[in-house]
Every structure is written in C-alpha cells, then in structure tokens.
Amino acid sequence: MIVAAVLVAAGSGSRLGADVPKAFVEVNDQPLLEYAVQRFLVHRAVRDVVVVVPVGWTEQANEMLDELVKSFRSVDELLGKLGRPPAGPTMKPLVVAGGSTRQESVERGLAVLADDVDAVLVHDVARAFVPAAVISRVVDALEAGADAVVPTVPLTDTLRSVGPDGLGPTVDRTGLVAVQTPQGFRRQVLDAAHSSAPGGAATDDASLVEADGVRVVAVPGASEAFKVTVPLDLALAEVVADRV
Ligand code: C5P
C-alpha cells in the first residue's frame, strides 16, 4: 500500500495571536511546520508528503524544507561512512497553496498526489507533535482493510450543552471521545467524499466520508498530538517538543 500524507497548514491561527501564520510560529527555534513534516518524512510507512500552506507562504515553506532535507542528507552521509543504511527521506515534500477553508486546503493537497497513491493521511500541522506510534496505528488499520481511520482520545472535562438561555444540562461523557489527526483513508473513498461536497466547510475529513456512508474506525490517539490553538499551548509545546 503506497501511503501519502497531506499536511494542512494554511490556517491563519488567529486564536494564537501571532504575527505569522500558525505553521510558521517557532517553538524552541523551530517552526511548527518543520516538527510536523519531520514526523511524516521519517516515518517508514509514508512515501510522499504534501504540505499545504497559506497563499503567499510557499516560497518560505520551500526554503525551510530544502534546509530540512539537506540536514537529513548530511546525517545519511555520516551513516554511510559508518556502513549503516540511510535514515532520512530522499524526497522533498511538495508545497502547494491552500484555500479559504480547511476542506479547500485538503482538496488542493489531494489534487497534486501521485497517481499510484493508495491511501492518504490527512494531518493538521497544528498537531505538530503527533507521535510516530499514532501514525503507525492509523496506517496499520488501513492495511488491515479499514476505509477510514481516526485517532481518538478520552475526554477529561465535564461537558455541558449551551444555548441562547445559557447553560443546558451536563452531557454524559461516557461514550464520547475527542478526535485527532492524522485521519487515514483509502484514496478513492476520500477523493469521492471531496468531489461530492467540494469547497465545503467540514472541519475534518472523517465526517465527510461518513456522509457518503463509509464506516470510520477508531484507533488510540495520544495526548502529545494536541492541537496548538491558544497561546498557552505554546508553553506545553516547548516541553513536548523536547520529549517526543
Ligand atoms: O482552524 P483549525 O485549528 O481547526 O485548523 C486545523 C488545521 O487546518 C490547521 O493545521 C490549519 O492550518 C488547517 N487549515 C488549512 N486551511 C484553512 C484553515 C485551516 O489548511 N483555510
């Protein structure tokens, strides 16, 4: 099974309050985009990586990825001298400009995938520290025959509905989970879902394929795959970046 990853990074990240798009915000002197790309580039189950960045940021992303791939090559040269096999990827990710919604950005990424790709992992770059084990679990479930896979984590907060009259009742969180990325799909299933509802505002891809009647399988996610959203998340990111 040939697997490609589409990493969406074209959001503005306005809730983070930074003066650059979220993907270019640095954590310990490294942009979030670089952390995310690294995880997929070195993963043995992933062959191709496509990165979707905000319009006007493709050049900057290309320069950053050139440097990243160059650093992998120098590590490989060293390994070669030691008679060890290369550890890094050989291909640089493809960079494309995104759209005004996440769904449009995913579609721009899908449009440039190679013809022979069988399965696609769609990942939010905002979840820059996703552990390799989560990527493996999603790919393994696809290999085992699933059409669509999402990583999930248990909820920790007490949940309430809220309406125009204020707080509604507490929602029983038993049986509820939070959904993360990467979400994995057989390529035809994802392409079909996007072509039946193009340019929409779906916040994730699993809900799109489900609307087509596809069954979505859950695998365990990880708390390290949290989404960097608000300024406090950057403090957590600094700690997690050193560990994962
Ligand atoms: O806004 P939110 O945090 O839900 O975005 C999830 C992911 O989708 C982020 O990685 C963001 O960069 C990406 N996105 C995108 N294009 C948009 C909006 C969001 O690639 N127009």
PDB file of C-alpha atoms and ligand atoms in Angstrom:
ATOM      1  CA  MET A   1       0.000   0.000   0.000  1.00  0.00           C
ATOM      2  CA  ILE A   2       1.511   3.341  -1.056  1.00  0.00           C
ATOM      3  CA  VAL A   3       0.740   5.979   1.577  1.00  0.00           C
ATOM      4  CA  ALA A   4       0.907   9.760   1.167  1.00  0.00           C
ATOM      5  CA  ALA A   5       0.420  12.400   3.845  1.00  0.00           C
ATOM      6  CA  VAL A   6      -1.339  15.699   3.205  1.00  0.00           C
ATOM      7  CA  LEU A   7      -0.330  18.140   5.939  1.00  0.00           C
ATOM      8  CA  VAL A   8      -2.678  21.108   6.134  1.00  0.00           C
ATOM      9  CA  ALA A   9      -1.073  24.285   7.417  1.00  0.00           C
ATOM     10  CA  ALA A  10      -2.959  27.012   5.577  1.00  0.00           C
ATOM     11  CA  GLY A  11      -4.912  28.373   8.555  1.00  0.00           C
ATOM     12  CA  SER A  12      -4.154  31.811   9.954  1.00  0.00           C
ATOM     13  CA  GLY A  13      -4.165  30.639  13.557  1.00  0.00           C
ATOM     14  CA  SER A  14      -5.837  33.851  14.712  1.00  0.00           C
ATOM     15  CA  ARG A  15      -6.571  32.343  18.169  1.00  0.00           C
ATOM     16  CA  LEU A  16      -2.823  32.086  18.733  1.00  0.00           C
ATOM     17  CA  GLY A  17      -2.414  35.846  18.261  1.00  0.00           C
ATOM     18  CA  ALA A  18       0.960  35.509  16.472  1.00  0.00           C
ATOM     19  CA  ASP A  19       2.143  37.845  13.688  1.00  0.00           C
ATOM     20  CA  VAL A  20       2.836  34.924  11.293  1.00  0.00           C
ATOM     21  CA  PRO A  21       0.542  32.010  10.299  1.00  0.00           C
ATOM     22  CA  LYS A  22       0.438  29.286  12.976  1.00  0.00           C
ATOM     23  CA  ALA A  23       2.583  26.826  10.990  1.00  0.00           C
ATOM     24  CA  PHE A  24       5.456  29.325  10.998  1.00  0.00           C
ATOM     25  CA  VAL A  25       5.320  30.070  14.728  1.00  0.00           C
ATOM     26  CA  GLU A  26       8.526  28.823  16.332  1.00  0.00           C
ATOM     27  CA  VAL A  27       8.810  26.517  19.320  1.00  0.00           C
ATOM     28  CA  ASN A  28      12.358  26.159  20.629  1.00  0.00           C
ATOM     29  CA  ASP A  29      13.601  27.953  17.463  1.00  0.00           C
ATOM     30  CA  GLN A  30      11.897  25.542  15.061  1.00  0.00           C
ATOM     31  CA  PRO A  31       8.626  26.288  13.183  1.00  0.00           C
ATOM     32  CA  LEU A  32       5.623  24.065  13.964  1.00  0.00           C
ATOM     33  CA  LEU A  33       5.538  23.099  10.275  1.00  0.00           C
ATOM     34  CA  GLU A  34       9.033  21.630  10.493  1.00  0.00           C
ATOM     35  CA  TYR A  35       8.180  19.464  13.518  1.00  0.00           C
ATOM     36  CA  ALA A  36       5.103  18.088  11.754  1.00  0.00           C
ATOM     37  CA  VAL A  37       6.823  17.475   8.406  1.00  0.00           C
ATOM     38  CA  GLN A  38       9.755  15.721  10.101  1.00  0.00           C
ATOM     39  CA  ARG A  39       7.444  13.189  11.743  1.00  0.00           C
ATOM     40  CA  PHE A  40       5.912  12.110   8.438  1.00  0.00           C
ATOM     41  CA  LEU A  41       9.098  12.355   6.347  1.00  0.00           C
ATOM     42  CA  VAL A  42      10.984   9.887   8.506  1.00  0.00           C
ATOM     43  CA  HIS A  43       8.050   7.509   9.015  1.00  0.00           C
ATOM     44  CA  ARG A  44       8.775   4.299   7.112  1.00  0.00           C
ATOM     45  CA  ALA A  45       5.109   3.732   6.199  1.00  0.00           C
ATOM     46  CA  VAL A  46       4.764   7.103   4.441  1.00  0.00           C
ATOM     47  CA  ARG A  47       6.209   7.564   0.946  1.00  0.00           C
ATOM     48  CA  ASP A  48       5.058  11.051  -0.133  1.00  0.00           C
ATOM     49  CA  VAL A  49       4.418  14.227   1.833  1.00  0.00           C
ATOM     50  CA  VAL A  50       2.402  17.192   0.538  1.00  0.00           C
ATOM     51  CA  VAL A  51       2.335  20.397   2.575  1.00  0.00           C
ATOM     52  CA  VAL A  52      -0.496  22.929   2.144  1.00  0.00           C
ATOM     53  CA  VAL A  53       0.500  26.429   3.301  1.00  0.00           C
ATOM     54  CA  PRO A  54      -1.208  29.837   3.213  1.00  0.00           C
ATOM     55  CA  VAL A  55      -1.197  31.719  -0.096  1.00  0.00           C
ATOM     56  CA  GLY A  56       1.996  33.829  -0.179  1.00  0.00           C
ATOM     57  CA  TRP A  57       3.988  31.421   2.025  1.00  0.00           C
ATOM     58  CA  THR A  58       5.016  28.738  -0.476  1.00  0.00           C
ATOM     59  CA  GLU A  59       8.477  30.217  -1.058  1.00  0.00           C
ATOM     60  CA  GLN A  60       9.255  30.403   2.645  1.00  0.00           C
ATOM     61  CA  ALA A  61       7.988  26.825   3.142  1.00  0.00           C
ATOM     62  CA  ASN A  62      10.110  25.564   0.231  1.00  0.00           C
ATOM     63  CA  GLU A  63      13.243  27.210   1.648  1.00  0.00           C
ATOM     64  CA  MET A  64      12.596  25.690   5.071  1.00  0.00           C
ATOM     65  CA  LEU A  65      12.021  22.220   3.613  1.00  0.00           C
ATOM     66  CA  ASP A  66      15.152  22.471   1.428  1.00  0.00           C
ATOM     67  CA  GLU A  67      17.171  23.042   4.601  1.00  0.00           C
ATOM     68  CA  LEU A  68      15.408  20.195   6.388  1.00  0.00           C
ATOM     69  CA  VAL A  69      16.054  17.681   3.599  1.00  0.00           C
ATOM     70  CA  LYS A  70      19.689  18.899   3.389  1.00  0.00           C
ATOM     71  CA  SER A  71      20.144  18.170   7.103  1.00  0.00           C
ATOM     72  CA  PHE A  72      18.751  14.642   6.604  1.00  0.00           C
ATOM     73  CA  ARG A  73      21.241  14.131   3.737  1.00  0.00           C
ATOM     74  CA  SER A  74      24.209  15.084   5.898  1.00  0.00           C
ATOM     75  CA  VAL A  75      23.105  12.637   8.601  1.00  0.00           C
ATOM     76  CA  ASP A  76      22.786   9.951   5.901  1.00  0.00           C
ATOM     77  CA  GLU A  77      26.316  10.723   4.626  1.00  0.00           C
ATOM     78  CA  LEU A  78      27.640  10.158   8.132  1.00  0.00           C
ATOM     79  CA  LEU A  79      25.664   6.918   8.464  1.00  0.00           C
ATOM     80  CA  GLY A  80      27.004   5.820   5.051  1.00  0.00           C
ATOM     81  CA  LYS A  81      30.582   6.346   6.256  1.00  0.00           C
ATOM     82  CA  LEU A  82      29.759   4.101   9.197  1.00  0.00           C
ATOM     83  CA  GLY A  83      28.399   1.471   6.787  1.00  0.00           C
ATOM     84  CA  ARG A  84      24.844   1.999   8.069  1.00  0.00           C
ATOM     85  CA  PRO A  85      21.694   2.363   5.932  1.00  0.00           C
ATOM     86  CA  PRO A  86      20.264   5.870   5.386  1.00  0.00           C
ATOM     87  CA  ALA A  87      17.787   7.081   7.996  1.00  0.00           C
ATOM     88  CA  GLY A  88      16.359  10.113   6.239  1.00  0.00           C
ATOM     89  CA  PRO A  89      13.893  10.576   3.382  1.00  0.00           C
ATOM     90  CA  THR A  90      15.128  11.073  -0.177  1.00  0.00           C
ATOM     91  CA  MET A  91      12.232  13.171  -1.453  1.00  0.00           C
ATOM     92  CA  LYS A  92      11.433  16.742  -0.514  1.00  0.00           C
ATOM     93  CA  PRO A  93       7.762  17.371   0.305  1.00  0.00           C
ATOM     94  CA  LEU A  94       5.651  19.065  -2.337  1.00  0.00           C
ATOM     95  CA  VAL A  95       4.353  22.501  -1.265  1.00  0.00           C
ATOM     96  CA  VAL A  96       1.022  23.913  -2.507  1.00  0.00           C
ATOM     97  CA  ALA A  97      -1.047  26.952  -1.535  1.00  0.00           C
ATOM     98  CA  GLY A  98      -4.217  26.313   0.487  1.00  0.00           C
ATOM     99  CA  GLY A  99      -7.768  27.638   0.295  1.00  0.00           C
ATOM    100  CA  SER A 100     -10.033  29.716   2.485  1.00  0.00           C
ATOM    101  CA  THR A 101     -11.405  26.697   4.412  1.00  0.00           C
ATOM    102  CA  ARG A 102      -9.675  23.594   5.746  1.00  0.00           C
ATOM    103  CA  GLN A 103     -11.689  21.464   3.349  1.00  0.00           C
ATOM    104  CA  GLU A 104     -10.487  23.519   0.372  1.00  0.00           C
ATOM    105  CA  SER A 105      -6.918  23.208   1.602  1.00  0.00           C
ATOM    106  CA  VAL A 106      -7.247  19.409   1.804  1.00  0.00           C
ATOM    107  CA  GLU A 107      -8.639  19.397  -1.746  1.00  0.00           C
ATOM    108  CA  ARG A 108      -5.624  21.387  -3.023  1.00  0.00           C
ATOM    109  CA  GLY A 109      -3.354  18.770  -1.434  1.00  0.00           C
ATOM    110  CA  LEU A 110      -5.297  15.808  -2.845  1.00  0.00           C
ATOM    111  CA  ALA A 111      -5.128  17.361  -6.315  1.00  0.00           C
ATOM    112  CA  VAL A 112      -1.331  17.009  -6.514  1.00  0.00           C
ATOM    113  CA  LEU A 113      -0.989  13.420  -5.214  1.00  0.00           C
ATOM    114  CA  ALA A 114       0.799  10.939  -7.460  1.00  0.00           C
ATOM    115  CA  ASP A 115      -1.456   8.549  -9.411  1.00  0.00           C
ATOM    116  CA  ASP A 116      -0.152   5.441  -7.665  1.00  0.00           C
ATOM    117  CA  VAL A 117      -1.016   6.560  -4.096  1.00  0.00           C
ATOM    118  CA  ASP A 118      -3.426   4.058  -2.452  1.00  0.00           C
ATOM    119  CA  ALA A 119      -4.033   5.702   0.926  1.00  0.00           C
ATOM    120  CA  VAL A 120      -3.915   9.225   2.305  1.00  0.00           C
ATOM    121  CA  LEU A 121      -3.229  10.519   5.811  1.00  0.00           C
ATOM    122  CA  VAL A 122      -4.685  13.986   6.357  1.00  0.00           C
ATOM    123  CA  HIS A 123      -2.991  15.776   9.219  1.00  0.00           C
ATOM    124  CA  ASP A 124      -3.368  19.173  10.899  1.00  0.00           C
ATOM    125  CA  VAL A 125       0.067  20.758  11.183  1.00  0.00           C
ATOM    126  CA  ALA A 126      -1.288  22.382  14.354  1.00  0.00           C
ATOM    127  CA  ARG A 127      -0.878  18.850  15.837  1.00  0.00           C
ATOM    128  CA  ALA A 128       2.849  19.185  15.227  1.00  0.00           C
ATOM    129  CA  PHE A 129       3.997  16.699  17.879  1.00  0.00           C
ATOM    130  CA  VAL A 130       1.990  13.628  16.882  1.00  0.00           C
ATOM    131  CA  PRO A 131       3.999  10.571  17.977  1.00  0.00           C
ATOM    132  CA  ALA A 132       5.129   8.099  15.287  1.00  0.00           C
ATOM    133  CA  ALA A 133       3.125   5.378  17.060  1.00  0.00           C
ATOM    134  CA  VAL A 134      -0.149   7.165  16.271  1.00  0.00           C
ATOM    135  CA  ILE A 135       0.795   7.406  12.572  1.00  0.00           C
ATOM    136  CA  SER A 136       1.626   3.680  12.647  1.00  0.00           C
ATOM    137  CA  ARG A 137      -1.699   2.762  14.250  1.00  0.00           C
ATOM    138  CA  VAL A 138      -3.635   4.655  11.567  1.00  0.00           C
ATOM    139  CA  VAL A 139      -1.627   3.037   8.732  1.00  0.00           C
ATOM    140  CA  ASP A 140      -1.930  -0.424  10.321  1.00  0.00           C
ATOM    141  CA  ALA A 141      -5.730  -0.105  10.455  1.00  0.00           C
ATOM    142  CA  LEU A 142      -5.783   0.868   6.755  1.00  0.00           C
ATOM    143  CA  GLU A 143      -3.505  -2.093   5.957  1.00  0.00           C
ATOM    144  CA  ALA A 144      -5.947  -4.302   7.853  1.00  0.00           C
ATOM    145  CA  GLY A 145      -8.739  -3.221   5.494  1.00  0.00           C
ATOM    146  CA  ALA A 146     -10.361  -0.121   7.033  1.00  0.00           C
ATOM    147  CA  ASP A 147     -11.606   2.528   4.582  1.00  0.00           C
ATOM    148  CA  ALA A 148     -11.327   5.372   7.088  1.00  0.00           C
ATOM    149  CA  VAL A 149      -9.490   5.657  10.409  1.00  0.00           C
ATOM    150  CA  VAL A 150      -9.381   8.345  13.122  1.00  0.00           C
ATOM    151  CA  PRO A 151      -7.230   8.528  16.255  1.00  0.00           C
ATOM    152  CA  THR A 152      -9.261   9.346  19.356  1.00  0.00           C
ATOM    153  CA  VAL A 153      -8.561  10.254  22.987  1.00  0.00           C
ATOM    154  CA  PRO A 154     -10.843  10.204  26.043  1.00  0.00           C
ATOM    155  CA  LEU A 155     -12.354  13.494  27.204  1.00  0.00           C
ATOM    156  CA  THR A 156     -11.263  14.870  30.552  1.00  0.00           C
ATOM    157  CA  ASP A 157     -13.504  17.907  31.076  1.00  0.00           C
ATOM    158  CA  THR A 158     -17.118  17.837  32.207  1.00  0.00           C
ATOM    159  CA  LEU A 159     -19.237  18.814  29.210  1.00  0.00           C
ATOM    160  CA  ARG A 160     -22.362  20.964  29.048  1.00  0.00           C
ATOM    161  CA  SER A 161     -24.613  21.952  26.196  1.00  0.00           C
ATOM    162  CA  VAL A 162     -25.159  25.688  25.871  1.00  0.00           C
ATOM    163  CA  GLY A 163     -27.992  27.605  24.215  1.00  0.00           C
ATOM    164  CA  PRO A 164     -29.493  31.093  23.986  1.00  0.00           C
ATOM    165  CA  ASP A 165     -30.820  30.775  27.581  1.00  0.00           C
ATOM    166  CA  GLY A 166     -27.409  29.877  28.981  1.00  0.00           C
ATOM    167  CA  LEU A 167     -26.146  26.553  30.259  1.00  0.00           C
ATOM    168  CA  GLY A 168     -28.019  23.393  29.372  1.00  0.00           C
ATOM    169  CA  PRO A 169     -27.648  20.047  31.136  1.00  0.00           C
ATOM    170  CA  THR A 170     -24.342  18.258  31.682  1.00  0.00           C
ATOM    171  CA  VAL A 171     -23.619  15.865  28.808  1.00  0.00           C
ATOM    172  CA  ASP A 172     -22.726  12.320  29.827  1.00  0.00           C
ATOM    173  CA  ARG A 173     -19.139  11.978  28.624  1.00  0.00           C
ATOM    174  CA  THR A 174     -19.225   8.188  28.845  1.00  0.00           C
ATOM    175  CA  GLY A 175     -19.018   7.038  25.265  1.00  0.00           C
ATOM    176  CA  LEU A 176     -17.687  10.367  23.966  1.00  0.00           C
ATOM    177  CA  VAL A 177     -14.156  10.849  22.616  1.00  0.00           C
ATOM    178  CA  ALA A 178     -12.132  13.684  21.078  1.00  0.00           C
ATOM    179  CA  VAL A 179     -10.957  13.138  17.503  1.00  0.00           C
ATOM    180  CA  GLN A 180      -7.391  13.912  16.422  1.00  0.00           C
ATOM    181  CA  THR A 181      -5.364  13.631  13.218  1.00  0.00           C
ATOM    182  CA  PRO A 182      -3.802  12.069  11.150  1.00  0.00           C
ATOM    183  CA  GLN A 183      -7.018  10.648   9.765  1.00  0.00           C
ATOM    184  CA  GLY A 184      -6.347   7.882   7.267  1.00  0.00           C
ATOM    185  CA  PHE A 185      -8.364   6.988   4.182  1.00  0.00           C
ATOM    186  CA  ARG A 186      -8.319   4.701   1.233  1.00  0.00           C
ATOM    187  CA  ARG A 187      -7.642   7.187  -1.537  1.00  0.00           C
ATOM    188  CA  GLN A 188     -10.801   6.555  -3.626  1.00  0.00           C
ATOM    189  CA  VAL A 189     -13.006   6.979  -0.550  1.00  0.00           C
ATOM    190  CA  LEU A 190     -11.517  10.379   0.305  1.00  0.00           C
ATOM    191  CA  ASP A 191     -11.475  11.608  -3.300  1.00  0.00           C
ATOM    192  CA  ALA A 192     -15.127  10.600  -3.710  1.00  0.00           C
ATOM    193  CA  ALA A 193     -16.186  12.375  -0.499  1.00  0.00           C
ATOM    194  CA  HIS A 194     -14.449  15.583  -1.507  1.00  0.00           C
ATOM    195  CA  SER A 195     -15.866  15.524  -5.027  1.00  0.00           C
ATOM    196  CA  SER A 196     -19.408  15.014  -3.743  1.00  0.00           C
ATOM    197  CA  ALA A 197     -19.155  18.107  -1.479  1.00  0.00           C
ATOM    198  CA  PRO A 198     -16.420  20.321  -2.949  1.00  0.00           C
ATOM    199  CA  GLY A 199     -15.340  23.589  -1.321  1.00  0.00           C
ATOM    200  CA  GLY A 200     -17.343  22.986   1.855  1.00  0.00           C
ATOM    201  CA  ALA A 201     -16.541  23.814   5.446  1.00  0.00           C
ATOM    202  CA  ALA A 202     -16.051  20.370   7.027  1.00  0.00           C
ATOM    203  CA  THR A 203     -13.638  20.644   9.971  1.00  0.00           C
ATOM    204  CA  ASP A 204     -12.441  17.079   9.470  1.00  0.00           C
ATOM    205  CA  ASP A 205     -12.395  14.500   6.692  1.00  0.00           C
ATOM    206  CA  ALA A 206     -13.929  11.602   8.593  1.00  0.00           C
ATOM    207  CA  SER A 207     -17.266  13.425   8.808  1.00  0.00           C
ATOM    208  CA  LEU A 208     -17.159  13.930   5.032  1.00  0.00           C
ATOM    209  CA  VAL A 209     -16.620  10.258   4.189  1.00  0.00           C
ATOM    210  CA  GLU A 210     -19.223   9.270   6.771  1.00  0.00           C
ATOM    211  CA  ALA A 211     -21.764  11.386   4.899  1.00  0.00           C
ATOM    212  CA  ASP A 212     -21.057   9.014   1.974  1.00  0.00           C
ATOM    213  CA  GLY A 213     -21.914   6.010   4.138  1.00  0.00           C
ATOM    214  CA  VAL A 214     -18.311   4.947   4.823  1.00  0.00           C
ATOM    215  CA  ARG A 215     -17.608   3.308   8.196  1.00  0.00           C
ATOM    216  CA  VAL A 216     -14.931   5.095  10.244  1.00  0.00           C
ATOM    217  CA  VAL A 217     -12.702   3.024  12.555  1.00  0.00           C
ATOM    218  CA  ALA A 218     -11.121   4.460  15.733  1.00  0.00           C
ATOM    219  CA  VAL A 219      -7.566   3.799  16.952  1.00  0.00           C
ATOM    220  CA  PRO A 220      -5.968   5.245  20.102  1.00  0.00           C
ATOM    221  CA  GLY A 221      -4.560   8.768  19.658  1.00  0.00           C
ATOM    222  CA  ALA A 222      -2.149  10.423  22.097  1.00  0.00           C
ATOM    223  CA  SER A 223      -2.203  13.483  24.301  1.00  0.00           C
ATOM    224  CA  GLU A 224       1.064  14.639  22.645  1.00  0.00           C
ATOM    225  CA  ALA A 225      -0.952  15.063  19.432  1.00  0.00           C
ATOM    226  CA  PHE A 226      -2.806  18.034  20.979  1.00  0.00           C
ATOM    227  CA  LYS A 227      -3.697  20.903  18.653  1.00  0.00           C
ATOM    228  CA  VAL A 228      -1.693  24.073  19.202  1.00  0.00           C
ATOM    229  CA  THR A 229      -4.521  26.607  19.273  1.00  0.00           C
ATOM    230  CA  VAL A 230      -4.147  29.259  22.000  1.00  0.00           C
ATOM    231  CA  PRO A 231      -1.004  30.953  23.417  1.00  0.00           C
ATOM    232  CA  LEU A 232      -0.848  28.644  26.473  1.00  0.00           C
ATOM    233  CA  ASP A 233      -0.473  25.666  24.108  1.00  0.00           C
ATOM    234  CA  LEU A 234       2.930  27.065  23.083  1.00  0.00           C
ATOM    235  CA  ALA A 235       4.249  26.584  26.621  1.00  0.00           C
ATOM    236  CA  LEU A 236       3.146  22.930  26.515  1.00  0.00           C
ATOM    237  CA  ALA A 237       4.631  22.628  23.013  1.00  0.00           C
ATOM    238  CA  GLU A 238       8.066  23.678  24.305  1.00  0.00           C
ATOM    239  CA  VAL A 239       8.049  20.810  26.785  1.00  0.00           C
ATOM    240  CA  VAL A 240       6.596  18.208  24.414  1.00  0.00           C
ATOM    241  CA  ALA A 241       8.984  19.216  21.580  1.00  0.00           C
ATOM    242  CA  ASP A 242      11.911  18.114  23.747  1.00  0.00           C
ATOM    243  CA  ARG A 243      10.315  14.761  24.578  1.00  0.00           C
ATOM    244  CA  VAL A 244       8.536  13.307  21.541  1.00  0.00           C
TER     245      VAL A 244
HETATM  246  O1  C5P B   1      -8.592  26.192  12.467  1.00  0.00           O
HETATM  247  P1  C5P B   1      -8.245  24.801  12.895  1.00  0.00           P
HETATM  248  O2  C5P B   1      -7.282  24.767  14.044  1.00  0.00           O
HETATM  249  O3  C5P B   1      -9.383  23.883  13.053  1.00  0.00           O
HETATM  250  O4  C5P B   1      -7.395  24.219  11.650  1.00  0.00           O
HETATM  251  C1  C5P B   1      -6.998  22.880  11.613  1.00  0.00           C
HETATM  252  C2  C5P B   1      -5.903  22.726  10.571  1.00  0.00           C
HETATM  253  O5  C5P B   1      -6.395  23.074   9.283  1.00  0.00           O
HETATM  254  C3  C5P B   1      -4.688  23.618  10.841  1.00  0.00           C
HETATM  255  O6  C5P B   1      -3.492  22.856  10.714  1.00  0.00           O
HETATM  256  C4  C5P B   1      -4.814  24.702   9.791  1.00  0.00           C
HETATM  257  O7  C5P B   1      -3.569  25.217   9.351  1.00  0.00           O
HETATM  258  C5  C5P B   1      -5.524  23.974   8.652  1.00  0.00           C
HETATM  259  N1  C5P B   1      -6.282  24.906   7.794  1.00  0.00           N
HETATM  260  C6  C5P B   1      -5.946  24.990   6.441  1.00  0.00           C
HETATM  261  N2  C5P B   1      -6.624  25.873   5.629  1.00  0.00           N
HETATM  262  C7  C5P B   1      -7.583  26.668   6.129  1.00  0.00           C
HETATM  263  C8  C5P B   1      -7.948  26.579   7.502  1.00  0.00           C
HETATM  264  C9  C5P B   1      -7.279  25.677   8.316  1.00  0.00           C
HETATM  265  O8  C5P B   1      -5.045  24.300   5.976  1.00  0.00           O
HETATM  266  N3  C5P B   1      -8.175  27.526   5.317  1.00  0.00           N
END
